[in-house]
Short mmCIF file of C-alpha atoms in Angstrom, two decimals:
data_model
loop_
_atom_site.label_atom_id
_atom_site.label_comp_id
_atom_site.label_asym_id
_atom_site.label_seq_id
_atom_site.Cartn_x
_atom_site.Cartn_y
_atom_site.Cartn_z
CA MET A 1240 -111.60 -40.30 -94.43
CA SER A 1241 -113.23 -43.69 -93.84
CA LYS A 1242 -112.40 -46.73 -95.97
CA ASN A 1243 -115.88 -46.73 -97.52
CA ALA A 1244 -115.48 -43.09 -98.48
CA LYS A 1245 -112.09 -43.86 -100.03
CA LEU A 1246 -113.57 -46.76 -102.00
CA PHE A 1247 -116.42 -44.59 -103.25
CA LEU A 1248 -114.02 -41.81 -104.29
CA MET A 1249 -111.73 -44.27 -106.06
CA VAL A 1250 -114.53 -46.03 -107.97
CA ALA A 1251 -116.31 -42.79 -108.87
CA VAL A 1252 -113.24 -40.94 -110.17
CA SER A 1253 -111.82 -43.98 -111.98
CA SER A 1254 -115.17 -44.75 -113.62
CA LEU A 1255 -115.47 -41.17 -114.83
CA ALA A 1256 -111.92 -41.45 -116.16
CA SER A 1257 -113.02 -44.36 -118.34
CA GLN A 1258 -114.58 -41.76 -120.65
CA ILE A 1259 -111.09 -40.39 -121.32
CA SER A 1260 -109.55 -42.89 -123.74
CA LEU A 1261 -107.60 -43.45 -126.94
CA ASN A 1262 -108.66 -45.88 -129.70
CA MET A 1263 -105.96 -48.48 -130.18
CA PHE A 1264 -104.90 -51.00 -132.74
CA GLN A 1265 -108.16 -52.88 -133.14
CA SER A 1266 -111.87 -52.23 -133.06
CA GLY A 1267 -113.38 -52.12 -129.61
CA PHE A 1268 -110.07 -51.98 -127.72
CA ILE A 1269 -109.26 -48.64 -126.13
CA LEU A 1270 -106.55 -47.26 -123.88
CA ALA A 1271 -108.60 -45.82 -121.01
CA MET A 1272 -107.53 -43.60 -118.14
CA SER A 1273 -109.52 -45.56 -115.55
CA PRO A 1274 -106.76 -48.16 -114.86
CA LEU A 1275 -104.28 -45.33 -114.44
CA MET A 1276 -106.48 -43.57 -111.89
CA MET A 1277 -107.19 -46.85 -110.12
CA CYS A 1278 -103.45 -47.49 -109.66
CA VAL A 1279 -102.88 -43.98 -108.35
CA PHE A 1280 -105.64 -44.43 -105.77
CA LEU A 1281 -104.23 -47.84 -104.78
CA TYR A 1282 -100.96 -46.08 -104.01
CA LEU A 1283 -102.56 -43.21 -102.11
CA PHE A 1284 -105.05 -45.39 -100.18
CA ARG A 1285 -102.81 -48.27 -99.13
CA ASP A 1286 -105.09 -49.22 -96.25
CA LEU A 1287 -107.76 -50.42 -98.71
CA ASP A 1288 -108.13 -54.08 -99.71
CA PRO A 1289 -106.83 -53.95 -103.32
CA PHE A 1290 -108.74 -57.05 -104.37
CA LYS A 1291 -112.04 -55.66 -103.09
CA ALA A 1292 -111.28 -52.34 -104.78
CA GLY A 1293 -110.42 -54.10 -108.06
CA CYS A 1294 -113.63 -56.15 -107.98
CA LEU A 1295 -115.70 -53.01 -107.41
CA MET A 1296 -113.92 -51.42 -110.38
CA ALA A 1297 -114.63 -54.55 -112.46
CA PHE A 1298 -118.33 -54.01 -111.82
CA PHE A 1299 -118.89 -50.27 -111.79
CA SER A 1300 -116.44 -49.04 -114.45
CA PRO A 1301 -117.86 -51.26 -117.25
CA LEU A 1302 -121.39 -50.56 -116.00
CA PHE A 1303 -120.77 -46.83 -116.27
CA ARG A 1304 -119.34 -47.20 -119.78
CA LEU A 1305 -122.25 -49.43 -120.78
CA THR A 1306 -124.76 -46.85 -119.54
CA VAL A 1307 -123.06 -44.07 -121.51
CA GLU A 1308 -122.92 -46.21 -124.70
CA MET A 1309 -126.58 -47.18 -124.36
CA ILE A 1310 -127.54 -43.53 -124.05
CA LYS A 1311 -125.51 -42.74 -127.17
CA THR A 1312 -126.73 -45.62 -129.36
CA GLY A 1313 -130.07 -46.56 -127.82
CA GLU A 1314 -129.05 -50.23 -128.03
CA PHE A 1315 -127.90 -52.85 -125.51
CA ASN A 1316 -126.37 -55.88 -127.27
CA ASP A 1317 -123.54 -54.21 -129.18
CA PRO A 1318 -122.49 -51.90 -126.31
CA PHE A 1319 -122.57 -54.86 -123.91
CA LEU A 1320 -120.22 -56.92 -126.10
CA TYR A 1321 -118.06 -53.84 -126.51
CA VAL A 1322 -117.79 -53.12 -122.77
CA PHE A 1323 -118.10 -56.49 -121.03
CA PRO A 1324 -114.44 -57.60 -121.60
CA ASP A 1325 -113.32 -54.70 -119.37
CA VAL A 1326 -114.39 -56.89 -116.45
CA GLY A 1327 -111.52 -59.22 -117.34
CA PHE A 1328 -108.94 -56.44 -117.13
CA PHE A 1329 -109.94 -55.18 -113.70
CA PHE A 1330 -110.44 -58.65 -112.24
CA GLY A 1331 -107.11 -59.90 -113.60
CA HIS A 1332 -105.32 -56.77 -112.42
CA ALA A 1333 -106.84 -57.11 -108.92
CA LEU A 1334 -105.96 -60.80 -108.71
CA PHE A 1335 -102.29 -60.35 -109.61
CA PHE A 1336 -101.91 -57.10 -107.64
CA SER A 1337 -103.45 -58.52 -104.43
CA TYR A 1338 -102.08 -62.05 -104.34
CA VAL A 1339 -99.55 -63.03 -106.99
CA LEU A 1340 -97.35 -59.91 -106.75
CA LYS A 1341 -98.22 -58.74 -103.24
CA GLY A 1342 -94.62 -59.24 -102.08
CA LEU A 1343 -93.32 -56.45 -104.33
CA GLY A 1344 -95.10 -53.88 -102.16
CA TYR A 1345 -95.41 -50.15 -102.84
CA SER A 1346 -91.83 -49.04 -102.37
CA PRO A 1347 -89.23 -48.48 -103.59
CA TYR A 1348 -90.68 -47.05 -106.75
CA HIS A 1349 -88.98 -49.48 -109.16
CA ARG A 1350 -90.49 -52.52 -107.41
CA PHE A 1351 -93.95 -50.94 -107.45
CA TYR A 1352 -93.42 -50.09 -111.14
CA ILE A 1353 -92.63 -53.73 -111.96
CA ARG A 1354 -95.69 -54.83 -110.01
CA LEU A 1355 -97.94 -52.47 -111.98
CA ILE A 1356 -96.45 -53.45 -115.35
CA ILE A 1357 -97.07 -57.15 -114.79
CA CYS A 1358 -100.59 -56.55 -113.44
CA ASP A 1359 -101.44 -54.28 -116.37
CA PHE A 1360 -100.13 -56.78 -118.92
CA CYS A 1361 -101.96 -59.73 -117.33
CA GLY A 1362 -105.17 -57.71 -117.07
CA ASN A 1363 -105.02 -56.80 -120.76
CA CYS A 1364 -104.33 -60.44 -121.68
CA LEU A 1365 -107.40 -61.58 -119.75
CA GLU A 1366 -109.49 -58.84 -121.38
CA GLN A 1367 -108.20 -59.91 -124.80
CA THR A 1368 -109.13 -63.51 -124.03
CA LEU A 1369 -112.73 -62.48 -123.34
CA ARG A 1370 -112.80 -60.56 -126.63
CA VAL A 1371 -111.53 -63.61 -128.49
CA MET A 1372 -114.17 -65.80 -126.80
CA ALA A 1373 -116.83 -63.27 -127.81
CA GLY A 1374 -115.62 -63.43 -131.42
CA LEU A 1375 -114.58 -59.78 -131.42
CA THR A 1376 -110.92 -60.38 -132.28
CA VAL A 1377 -108.16 -62.98 -132.53
CA TYR A 1378 -104.81 -63.48 -130.79
CA SER A 1379 -101.81 -61.93 -132.49
CA LEU A 1380 -98.19 -61.22 -131.62
CA ASP A 1381 -98.73 -57.52 -132.30
CA SER A 1382 -101.48 -57.45 -129.69
CA PHE A 1383 -99.19 -58.77 -126.95
CA LEU A 1384 -96.35 -56.44 -127.94
CA THR A 1385 -98.80 -53.54 -127.75
CA PHE A 1386 -99.90 -54.70 -124.29
CA ILE A 1387 -96.29 -54.54 -123.13
CA VAL A 1388 -95.83 -51.01 -124.49
CA ILE A 1389 -99.12 -49.91 -122.90
CA ALA A 1390 -98.08 -51.40 -119.54
CA PHE A 1391 -94.73 -49.59 -119.56
CA VAL A 1392 -96.09 -46.22 -120.68
CA ARG A 1393 -99.31 -46.08 -118.66
CA ASN A 1394 -97.67 -47.16 -115.42
CA PHE A 1395 -94.70 -44.88 -115.94
CA ILE A 1396 -97.24 -42.05 -115.79
CA VAL A 1397 -98.64 -43.63 -112.62
CA ILE A 1398 -95.18 -43.67 -111.02
CA LEU A 1399 -94.59 -40.02 -111.97
CA ILE A 1400 -97.90 -39.05 -110.33
CA CYS A 1401 -96.99 -41.05 -107.20
CA ILE A 1402 -93.56 -39.40 -106.97
CA ALA A 1403 -95.12 -35.96 -107.41
CA SER A 1404 -97.70 -36.76 -104.74
CA ASP A 1405 -95.03 -37.90 -102.28
CA ALA A 1406 -92.95 -34.79 -102.97
CA TYR A 1407 -95.94 -32.53 -102.42
CA MET A 1408 -96.91 -34.25 -99.17
CA SER A 1409 -93.31 -34.07 -97.99
CA LEU A 1410 -93.26 -30.34 -98.74
CA LEU A 1411 -96.51 -29.82 -96.82
CA GLU A 1412 -95.19 -31.78 -93.85
CA LYS A 1413 -91.95 -29.82 -93.87
CA ARG A 1414 -93.79 -26.51 -93.96
CA GLU A 1415 -96.14 -27.63 -91.19
CA HIS A 1416 -93.18 -28.76 -89.11
CA GLU A 1417 -91.45 -25.40 -89.60
CA GLU A 1418 -94.58 -23.46 -88.69
CA ASN A 1419 -95.18 -25.61 -85.62
CA TYR A 1420 -91.59 -25.15 -84.51
CA LYS A 1421 -91.82 -21.39 -84.93
CA ARG A 1422 -94.97 -21.29 -82.81
CA LEU A 1423 -93.27 -23.57 -80.30
CA VAL A 1424 -90.29 -21.24 -79.98
CA LEU A 1425 -92.61 -18.28 -79.37
CA MET A 1426 -94.50 -20.23 -76.73
CA ALA A 1427 -91.29 -21.47 -75.14
CA SER A 1428 -89.85 -17.96 -74.98
CA THR A 1429 -93.00 -16.85 -73.15
CA PHE A 1430 -92.69 -19.75 -70.71
CA GLU A 1431 -89.01 -18.92 -70.21
CA SER A 1432 -89.95 -15.42 -69.09
CA GLU A 1433 -92.70 -16.64 -66.80
CA VAL A 1434 -90.49 -19.33 -65.24
CA TYR A 1435 -87.76 -16.77 -64.64
CA SER A 1436 -90.30 -14.44 -63.01
CA MET A 1437 -91.64 -17.25 -60.83
CA ARG A 1438 -88.14 -18.17 -59.70
CA LYS A 1439 -87.56 -14.59 -58.62
CA ASN A 1440 -90.87 -14.62 -56.81
CA MET A 1441 -89.89 -17.84 -55.04
CA SER A 1442 -86.87 -16.10 -53.58
CA GLU A 1443 -89.07 -13.29 -52.30
CA ILE A 1444 -91.62 -15.80 -50.99
CA GLU A 1445 -88.82 -17.55 -49.12
CA ASP A 1446 -87.90 -14.28 -47.40
CA ILE A 1447 -91.54 -13.61 -46.47
CA MET A 1448 -91.95 -17.15 -45.11
CA THR A 1449 -88.78 -16.79 -43.05
CA ASN A 1450 -89.93 -13.47 -41.63
CA ALA A 1451 -93.37 -14.91 -40.77
CA PHE A 1452 -91.82 -17.88 -38.98
CA THR A 1453 -89.36 -15.62 -37.15
CA LEU A 1454 -92.31 -13.52 -36.02
CA TYR A 1455 -94.02 -16.65 -34.72
CA ARG A 1456 -90.95 -17.67 -32.72
CA ASP A 1457 -90.57 -14.17 -31.26
CA LEU A 1458 -94.23 -14.10 -30.27
CA ASP A 1459 -93.89 -17.52 -28.71
CA LYS A 1460 -91.13 -16.33 -26.39
CA ASP A 1461 -93.28 -13.67 -24.75
CA GLU A 1462 -96.75 -13.63 -23.32
CA TYR A 1463 -98.63 -12.74 -26.47
CA PRO A 1464 -102.15 -14.01 -27.19
CA ASP A 1465 -102.27 -17.48 -28.76
CA GLU A 1466 -104.34 -16.08 -31.60
CA LEU A 1467 -101.44 -13.88 -32.72
CA LYS A 1468 -98.95 -16.73 -32.51
CA ASP A 1469 -101.28 -19.09 -34.38
CA THR A 1470 -101.91 -16.46 -37.06
CA ALA A 1471 -98.18 -15.91 -37.59
CA LEU A 1472 -97.59 -19.67 -37.85
CA LEU A 1473 -100.53 -20.04 -40.23
CA ILE A 1474 -99.13 -17.31 -42.47
CA ALA A 1475 -95.76 -19.08 -42.55
CA LYS A 1476 -97.43 -22.39 -43.44
CA ASP A 1477 -99.59 -20.83 -46.16
CA ILE A 1478 -96.63 -19.09 -47.73
CA HIS A 1479 -94.75 -22.37 -47.66
CA GLU A 1480 -97.62 -24.01 -49.58
CA VAL A 1481 -97.53 -21.17 -52.12
CA LYS A 1482 -93.82 -21.76 -52.56
CA LYS A 1483 -94.38 -25.49 -53.13
CA GLY A 1484 -97.06 -24.65 -55.67
CA TYR A 1485 -94.66 -22.40 -57.54
CA ARG A 1486 -92.04 -25.13 -57.53
CA ARG A 1487 -94.50 -27.70 -58.92
CA VAL A 1488 -95.58 -25.34 -61.71
CA ILE A 1489 -91.98 -24.57 -62.66
CA GLN A 1490 -91.02 -28.25 -62.61
CA GLY A 1491 -94.11 -29.13 -64.64
CA LEU A 1492 -93.30 -26.57 -67.32
CA GLN A 1493 -89.73 -27.77 -67.56
CA ASP A 1494 -90.59 -31.48 -67.62
CA THR A 1495 -93.56 -31.38 -70.00
CA PHE A 1496 -92.60 -28.54 -72.32
CA LEU A 1497 -89.06 -27.25 -72.11
CA ALA A 1498 -87.52 -30.70 -71.62
CA ASP A 1499 -87.82 -31.41 -75.36
CA PHE A 1500 -85.17 -28.78 -76.04
CA THR A 1501 -81.71 -29.91 -75.01
CA ASP A 1502 -78.94 -27.63 -73.90
CA ASP A 1503 -77.17 -28.35 -77.20
CA SER A 1504 -79.97 -26.94 -79.36
CA ARG A 1505 -79.14 -23.68 -81.11
CA LEU A 1506 -80.97 -21.26 -83.37
CA LYS A 1507 -79.43 -18.65 -85.61
CA ILE A 1508 -80.29 -14.99 -85.36
CA SER A 1509 -81.77 -15.22 -88.87
CA ASP A 1510 -84.22 -17.90 -87.72
CA LEU A 1511 -85.15 -15.99 -84.57
CA LEU A 1512 -85.79 -12.79 -86.53
CA LYS A 1513 -88.02 -14.65 -88.96
CA ILE A 1514 -89.98 -16.15 -86.08
CA LEU A 1515 -90.26 -12.73 -84.47
CA SER A 1516 -91.53 -11.28 -87.76
CA ILE A 1517 -94.34 -13.85 -87.77
CA ASP A 1518 -95.28 -12.83 -84.23
CA VAL A 1519 -95.29 -9.14 -85.20
CA GLU A 1520 -97.35 -9.88 -88.31
CA ARG A 1521 -99.91 -11.77 -86.24
CA SER A 1522 -100.15 -8.93 -83.70
CA ARG A 1523 -100.38 -6.41 -86.52
CA GLU A 1524 -103.36 -8.20 -88.07
CA ILE A 1525 -105.15 -8.83 -84.76
CA ASP A 1526 -104.84 -5.24 -83.55
CA GLY A 1527 -105.35 -3.69 -86.99
CA LEU A 1528 -102.07 -1.76 -86.85
CA ASN A 1529 -100.42 -0.15 -89.85
CA VAL A 1530 -96.95 -1.31 -88.82
CA THR A 1531 -93.99 -2.46 -90.90
CA PHE A 1532 -91.33 -4.70 -89.37
CA HIS A 1533 -87.73 -4.43 -90.56
CA SER A 1534 -84.75 -6.47 -89.44
CA SER A 1535 -81.12 -6.97 -90.41
CA PHE A 1536 -77.95 -8.49 -89.01
CA GLU A 1537 -74.25 -8.42 -89.72
CA THR A 1538 -73.23 -11.78 -88.26
CA ASN A 1539 -75.52 -14.78 -88.05
CA TYR A 1540 -74.69 -15.95 -84.54
CA GLU A 1541 -75.92 -19.33 -83.36
CA ILE A 1542 -77.54 -18.77 -79.97
CA GLN A 1543 -77.80 -21.57 -77.44
CA LYS A 1544 -80.02 -19.73 -74.95
CA HIS A 1545 -82.40 -18.83 -77.73
CA PHE A 1546 -85.52 -18.95 -75.53
CA ALA A 1547 -84.12 -16.30 -73.22
CA PHE A 1548 -82.86 -14.28 -76.20
CA MET A 1549 -86.28 -14.45 -77.88
CA SER A 1550 -88.01 -13.46 -74.63
CA ILE A 1551 -85.84 -10.36 -74.39
CA ILE A 1552 -86.24 -9.02 -77.91
CA ARG A 1553 -89.90 -10.05 -78.03
CA ASN A 1554 -90.69 -8.00 -74.92
CA PHE A 1555 -89.03 -4.92 -76.38
CA THR A 1556 -90.78 -5.46 -79.73
CA SER A 1557 -94.11 -5.79 -77.92
CA ASN A 1558 -93.35 -2.52 -76.15
CA SER A 1559 -92.88 -0.86 -79.55
CA LEU A 1560 -96.16 -2.32 -80.80
CA ASP A 1561 -97.93 -1.00 -77.70
CA ALA A 1562 -96.43 2.45 -78.30
CA LEU A 1563 -97.53 2.46 -81.95
CA SER A 1564 -101.03 1.32 -80.99
CA LYS A 1565 -101.47 4.73 -79.32
CA MET A 1566 -101.01 6.50 -82.65
CA PRO A 1567 -103.89 7.25 -85.06
CA LYS A 1568 -105.02 4.33 -87.22
CA THR A 1569 -103.79 6.08 -90.35
CA TYR A 1570 -100.29 6.51 -88.91
CA ARG A 1571 -97.57 4.49 -90.62
CA GLY A 1572 -95.61 2.74 -87.88
CA ASP A 1573 -92.16 1.20 -88.27
CA ILE A 1574 -90.20 -1.16 -86.05
CA PHE A 1575 -86.54 -1.65 -86.87
CA ILE A 1576 -84.30 -4.34 -85.40
CA ARG A 1577 -80.65 -4.28 -86.36
CA CYS A 1578 -77.95 -6.60 -85.01
CA ARG A 1579 -74.46 -5.12 -85.27
CA ASP A 1580 -70.98 -6.20 -84.16
CA MET A 1581 -69.49 -3.52 -81.93
CA THR A 1582 -66.62 -3.23 -79.48
CA LYS A 1583 -66.92 -1.35 -76.22
CA GLY A 1584 -64.31 -1.27 -73.49
CA GLY A 1585 -62.28 -3.90 -75.29
CA VAL A 1586 -65.23 -6.35 -75.26
CA LYS A 1587 -66.88 -7.56 -78.45
CA TYR A 1588 -70.66 -7.19 -78.38
CA CYS A 1589 -73.61 -8.09 -80.54
CA ALA A 1590 -75.60 -4.86 -80.24
CA ILE A 1591 -79.33 -5.33 -80.87
CA GLU A 1592 -80.94 -1.99 -81.75
CA ILE A 1593 -84.74 -1.90 -81.49
CA LYS A 1594 -86.24 1.30 -82.82
CA ASP A 1595 -89.80 2.49 -83.36
CA ASN A 1596 -91.29 5.76 -84.59
CA GLY A 1597 -93.96 5.89 -81.90
CA PRO A 1598 -94.74 8.74 -79.49
CA GLY A 1599 -91.65 8.07 -77.38
CA ILE A 1600 -91.26 7.72 -73.61
CA PRO A 1601 -91.65 10.91 -71.55
CA VAL A 1602 -88.44 12.04 -69.86
CA ASP A 1603 -89.96 11.80 -66.38
CA GLU A 1604 -90.86 8.13 -66.99
CA GLN A 1605 -87.60 6.90 -68.53
CA ASP A 1606 -86.01 6.24 -65.12
CA PHE A 1607 -88.92 4.01 -64.06
CA ILE A 1608 -89.71 1.82 -67.08
CA PHE A 1609 -87.62 -1.07 -65.69
CA VAL A 1610 -89.11 -0.83 -62.20
CA PRO A 1611 -91.36 -3.86 -61.45
CA GLY A 1612 -95.02 -2.90 -61.58
CA PHE A 1613 -94.49 0.37 -63.46
CA SER A 1614 -96.73 0.63 -66.51
CA THR A 1615 -98.29 3.28 -68.71
CA LYS A 1616 -100.94 0.84 -70.03
CA PHE A 1617 -104.03 2.01 -68.20
CA ASN A 1618 -107.57 1.12 -69.25
CA GLU A 1619 -109.75 4.16 -68.62
CA ASP A 1620 -112.95 2.14 -69.05
CA THR A 1621 -112.23 -0.64 -66.56
CA GLY A 1622 -109.56 0.97 -64.39
CA ASP A 1623 -107.28 -2.04 -64.98
CA ILE A 1624 -103.56 -1.47 -65.25
CA ASN A 1625 -101.05 -3.80 -66.87
CA ARG A 1626 -98.84 -5.63 -64.39
CA GLY A 1627 -95.77 -3.95 -65.92
CA ILE A 1628 -93.12 -6.68 -65.72
CA GLY A 1629 -92.32 -7.22 -69.41
CA LEU A 1630 -89.38 -4.86 -69.69
CA THR A 1631 -88.30 -5.65 -66.13
CA LEU A 1632 -88.07 -9.34 -66.98
CA ALA A 1633 -86.30 -8.59 -70.24
CA LYS A 1634 -83.71 -6.47 -68.42
CA ASP A 1635 -83.22 -9.12 -65.72
CA LEU A 1636 -82.86 -11.90 -68.31
CA LEU A 1637 -80.34 -9.86 -70.27
CA GLU A 1638 -78.25 -9.21 -67.17
CA ASP A 1639 -78.60 -12.66 -65.63
CA GLN A 1640 -78.30 -14.89 -68.72
CA PHE A 1641 -75.97 -12.81 -70.89
CA SER A 1642 -74.31 -10.25 -68.57
CA GLY A 1643 -75.65 -7.60 -70.93
CA THR A 1644 -76.72 -3.99 -70.52
CA ILE A 1645 -79.32 -1.65 -72.02
CA ASP A 1646 -79.10 1.88 -73.40
CA LEU A 1647 -82.20 4.01 -73.98
CA LYS A 1648 -82.77 7.04 -76.20
CA SER A 1649 -86.26 8.41 -76.65
CA THR A 1650 -87.82 11.55 -78.05
CA ASN A 1651 -91.31 12.45 -79.19
CA LYS A 1652 -90.35 10.97 -82.59
CA GLY A 1653 -89.56 7.49 -81.37
CA THR A 1654 -87.64 5.24 -79.00
CA LEU A 1655 -84.36 3.40 -79.45
CA PHE A 1656 -83.29 0.57 -77.14
CA THR A 1657 -79.77 -0.81 -77.60
CA LEU A 1658 -79.24 -4.23 -76.02
CA TRP A 1659 -75.59 -5.12 -75.51
CA PHE A 1660 -74.95 -8.89 -75.66
CA PRO A 1661 -71.33 -9.94 -75.02
CA VAL A 1662 -70.46 -12.30 -77.86
CA ASP A 1663 -68.66 -14.76 -75.58
CA ARG A 1664 -71.86 -15.13 -73.50
CA LEU A 1665 -74.15 -15.16 -76.53
CA THR A 1666 -72.56 -18.07 -78.37
CA GLU A 1667 -69.31 -19.80 -79.17
CA HIS A 1668 -70.22 -20.44 -82.80
CA VAL A 1669 -70.17 -17.72 -85.43
CA ASN A 1670 -71.26 -17.96 -89.07
CA SER A 1671 -70.43 -14.93 -91.16
CA TYR A 1672 -73.60 -14.42 -93.16
CA SER A 1673 -73.75 -10.67 -93.56
CA ASN A 1674 -76.09 -7.95 -94.75
CA TYR A 1675 -79.28 -9.94 -94.22
CA SER A 1676 -82.52 -7.96 -94.21
CA LEU A 1677 -86.20 -8.71 -93.85
CA THR A 1678 -89.23 -6.46 -94.15
CA ILE A 1679 -92.76 -7.47 -93.20
CA GLY A 1680 -95.68 -5.33 -94.34
CA SER A 1681 -93.92 -3.31 -97.03
CA GLU A 1682 -92.20 -3.80 -100.38
CA ASP A 1683 -89.96 -0.72 -100.53
CA ASN A 1684 -87.11 -2.45 -98.67
CA VAL A 1685 -84.16 -0.44 -99.97
CA GLU A 1686 -85.66 2.96 -99.21
CA GLN A 1687 -86.84 1.81 -95.78
CA TYR A 1688 -83.39 0.58 -94.80
CA GLU A 1689 -81.73 3.77 -95.95
CA GLN A 1690 -84.11 5.60 -93.63
CA ALA A 1691 -83.54 3.04 -90.88
CA SER A 1692 -79.81 3.59 -91.03
CA ASN A 1693 -80.35 7.23 -90.05
CA ILE A 1694 -83.19 6.68 -87.57
CA LEU A 1695 -81.28 4.09 -85.59
CA ASN A 1696 -78.44 6.52 -84.98
CA PRO A 1697 -80.15 9.75 -83.91
CA SER A 1698 -77.88 12.74 -83.61
CA ASP A 1699 -79.31 13.66 -80.25
#
């Protein structure tokens, strides 16, 4: 908002507030709300020139009151004498606020409160002087004592409004920061997967480049046409350029995006599940799915490699969403994520169970779902097929970053993936917050989790 717009808003609202008033101890003197609103705006719009703002108030607020009184009475002289002294209050307040007490500033609150009290008192004294000069009243000790009480009470309300405003703005900033960080974690987890995939591709590119250069050297030893030798060398050079391009992209992602997250940063499972629930909710709304997301954990581990962890569980959750998208629109889909402490082979694991009640994975496809390029997502209209690396990347990340393994159970009633994360690779810090649960898209939490307890441990 521009400064002129702020000035207009301040003068307009404060002038309107002049019609909200209380009759005080003497005829013609009122306790109006316009000074209160003016002080609140001075606090909110600190970039404004307070003296200029006060002078505008000294002109427009009395003018507005005069116009209203003239409409009521049909006269000019009496309303003018009644309203004109208001100019003294606003001018005196602006003078002391802008120059005499400028050093007190706006914070802390008690210094700003003292500044407002003195300005209010001096403004009322100057207004009273104009009333005495106009023959409307006389000086009295009671008048000045009343001015002091008015200054304390009115500006105490101002301070309360300022504190409430600061608290509200702080709450909004905190919420915005939390939402931005959640989106950032989701984006970073996606980048983590892509960077990991590109690193794997770089290794394969290196092998191809080596083979192409070896072919060139072998061709160069014998009497082969120069065109063949030049082509082999050109292929090796082009592949080398592709490799350099990959390296620049990876380095760019790490330097400009992932570098803000240090190796010491950690997120708890509770935070990651909440972030994941937001992602599922967004996908649910975009795709128009009737899907409910449930999650629970036994131990709230703090995870250092939280980007990789999020990439893994997000890929499996996306797989469940894709499976449920194949069901009729009226079908009630459920995705359950449960994190349990389990021991297998003498090793303590955090077992992440991801279950959906979709159509399941056919038996003849279960051995291929982690093969790079394998996908069941085929578009019959365009002939396009999904690249099919989501679950492959998730499996590779789990094995490479956490030394984990995956178990799969699937029937025509749903699919259950169990991801085994060794606790010693997952984190070194454990907080024992237990029995946490979260449901997105439904209110019948207790009944749903009783059902989830059975679904996640199928008898077959």
